[in-house]
Amino acid sequence: MAISFAEENYLKIIYRLSESTSDDISTNAIAELTQNKAASVTDMLRKMSDKGWVNYQKYQGVRLSETGEKIALDIVRKHRLWEVFLVNKMGFNWDEVHEIAEQLEHIESEVLVDKLDAFLDYPRTDPHGDPIPNKKGELPQLGYIPLANMPIGKAGKLVGVAQDSAVFLQLLTKLNLKLGANLEITEINAFDLSVSLRIDGNPPVLISHEVAKNVLIKR
Amino acid sequence: MAISFAEENYLKIIYRLSESTSDDISTNAIAELTQNKAASVTDMLRKMSDKGWVNYQKYQGVRLSETGEKIALDIVRKHRLWEVFLVNKMGFNWDEVHEIAEQLEHIESEVLVDKLDAFLDYPRTDPHGDPIPNKKGELPQLGYIPLANMPIGKAGKLVGVAQDSAVFLQLLTKLNLKLGANLEITEINAFDLSVSLRIDGNPPVLISHEVAKNVLIKR
DNA sequence: ATTAATTTTTAGTCTAGCCTAAAAATTTTA
DNA sequence: TAAAATTTTTAGGCTAGACTAAAAATTAAT
């Protein structure tokens, strides 16, 4: 079954929205991320439902079918592998690669993806710490995720850090962020992705996205 | 000026056809390579003419404008650089990379292309011996081209070989192909790209595409 | 130099993927 | 729980890029 550029984008975006909720995904949420109007989204959801990639019921939102999730995971896999390539091999900064990877993720060649994976030495996460699905669509069990990726309102325990430069660790100490601390994100500011964080039940403090990315937590 | 996938393909194909002739390119020739019908090609040529990328006159064929050639050369540059990447870094064989490069050539990021160029150590030719245009759209002056790339009917002199395995060189000797020989292609067979070759004015003999690729000639 | 064959263009359609405006369903608020 | 606000869907349109069938121009053949 042939799949178009546009369809791949929809699947990827529905997948991303599904990651941080177990509810059905709303038409509007998809419209916002695809940069389309809600009416166009409805249109596309109906078509993708016919193809069996999503389970969709009028006014009730949508979720990925098993096939749909498989396809989405494959796109995510490609996106994240290309990001590793761009940062590790081409010398881009982690914040410059997203748009290019958005394009590269649509390249169709299973063999190429496998060879790329090997060339990069089978990375388990992308430059932002997000896990890279394997060929079968399984996510590696990391046992932890970057604090930056934790959904708002869920609590987790600080189990490690993703880098160990002195300045970073000193900052953690100053913020009272130590191993074992109980963490809950109360807010994420869209402007700079900075995070309001409740530590061990205390009133929330503000930390930067950069810090949140390098703090590893277990749910 | 935004450019679509389809438009890029047309420009690239017109460029390719222009390489082996100085005549205007016919609608039918383009239709064959784009795998479209002639009517669709006429349509597109009119549109691209309006944008100033080609000079087109009804029934008279088409040729690239200066802007059009610039765009085409940029696509060719990307295509050939990605081919080098696929062969040299990803371990593909030279005959497996064309389709993938057809996709990669449309990735839009000038920075990426520059970094790729550097990563590959500024190659002057792709895995098939075709020259890679530089950033400005200039073709490197190689002083020679693979025999396989010489237009039918033009004569050239054998000035080198692109590989030096014993079996290959032994075959050249057997075929009476030695340095300085005067060569003229009389026919290229579409089926296997084998070449009918006149050597020093003698009656044509048949050689494989593989051989023709590895024989370097000067026009 | 006509006629025949071929090539190219025109005219009219179709589909994917988007849009706007209005209608319908759902959710929130008083 | 009825009215108001919001979300979602329907209906109808638009453009890019393809198509077929028929007409027009060009080229080849008698």
Coordinates of C-alpha atoms (C1' of nucleotides) in Angstrom, one line a residue, chain B residues 13-27 29-30 54-57 59-65 69 151-152 154, chain C residues 8, chain D residues 27-28:
Chain B
I13 CA 15.9 15.6 -17.1
I14 CA 16.1 18.4 -19.6
Y15 CA 19.6 19.0 -18.4
R16 CA 20.5 15.4 -18.8
L17 CA 19.1 15.4 -22.4
S18 CA 21.0 18.6 -23.2
E19 CA 24.3 17.0 -22.2
S20 CA 24.4 14.8 -25.2
T21 CA 23.1 17.2 -27.9
S22 CA 23.1 20.9 -28.7
D23 CA 19.7 20.7 -30.3
D24 CA 16.5 21.8 -28.6
I25 CA 14.9 19.0 -26.5
S26 CA 11.7 17.5 -27.7
T27 CA 8.5 17.0 -25.8
A29 CA 12.1 12.8 -25.2
I30 CA 11.1 14.5 -21.9
V54 CA 13.3 27.3 -19.8
N55 CA 13.1 28.8 -23.2
Y56 CA 10.2 27.1 -24.9
Q57 CA 8.4 27.7 -28.2
Y59 CA 6.4 22.7 -31.5
Q60 CA 10.0 23.9 -31.5
G61 CA 11.3 22.1 -28.4
V62 CA 12.9 23.5 -25.3
R63 CA 16.2 24.4 -23.7
L64 CA 17.2 25.5 -20.2
S65 CA 17.6 29.2 -19.5
E69 CA 20.6 25.4 -15.8
P151 CA 28.1 10.9 -27.4
I152 CA 27.5 8.6 -30.4
K154 CA 32.1 11.8 -31.7
Chain C
dT8 C1' 2.8 18.2 -30.3
Chain D
dT27 C1' 8.1 15.8 -40.8
dA28 C1' 8.6 11.9 -43.9

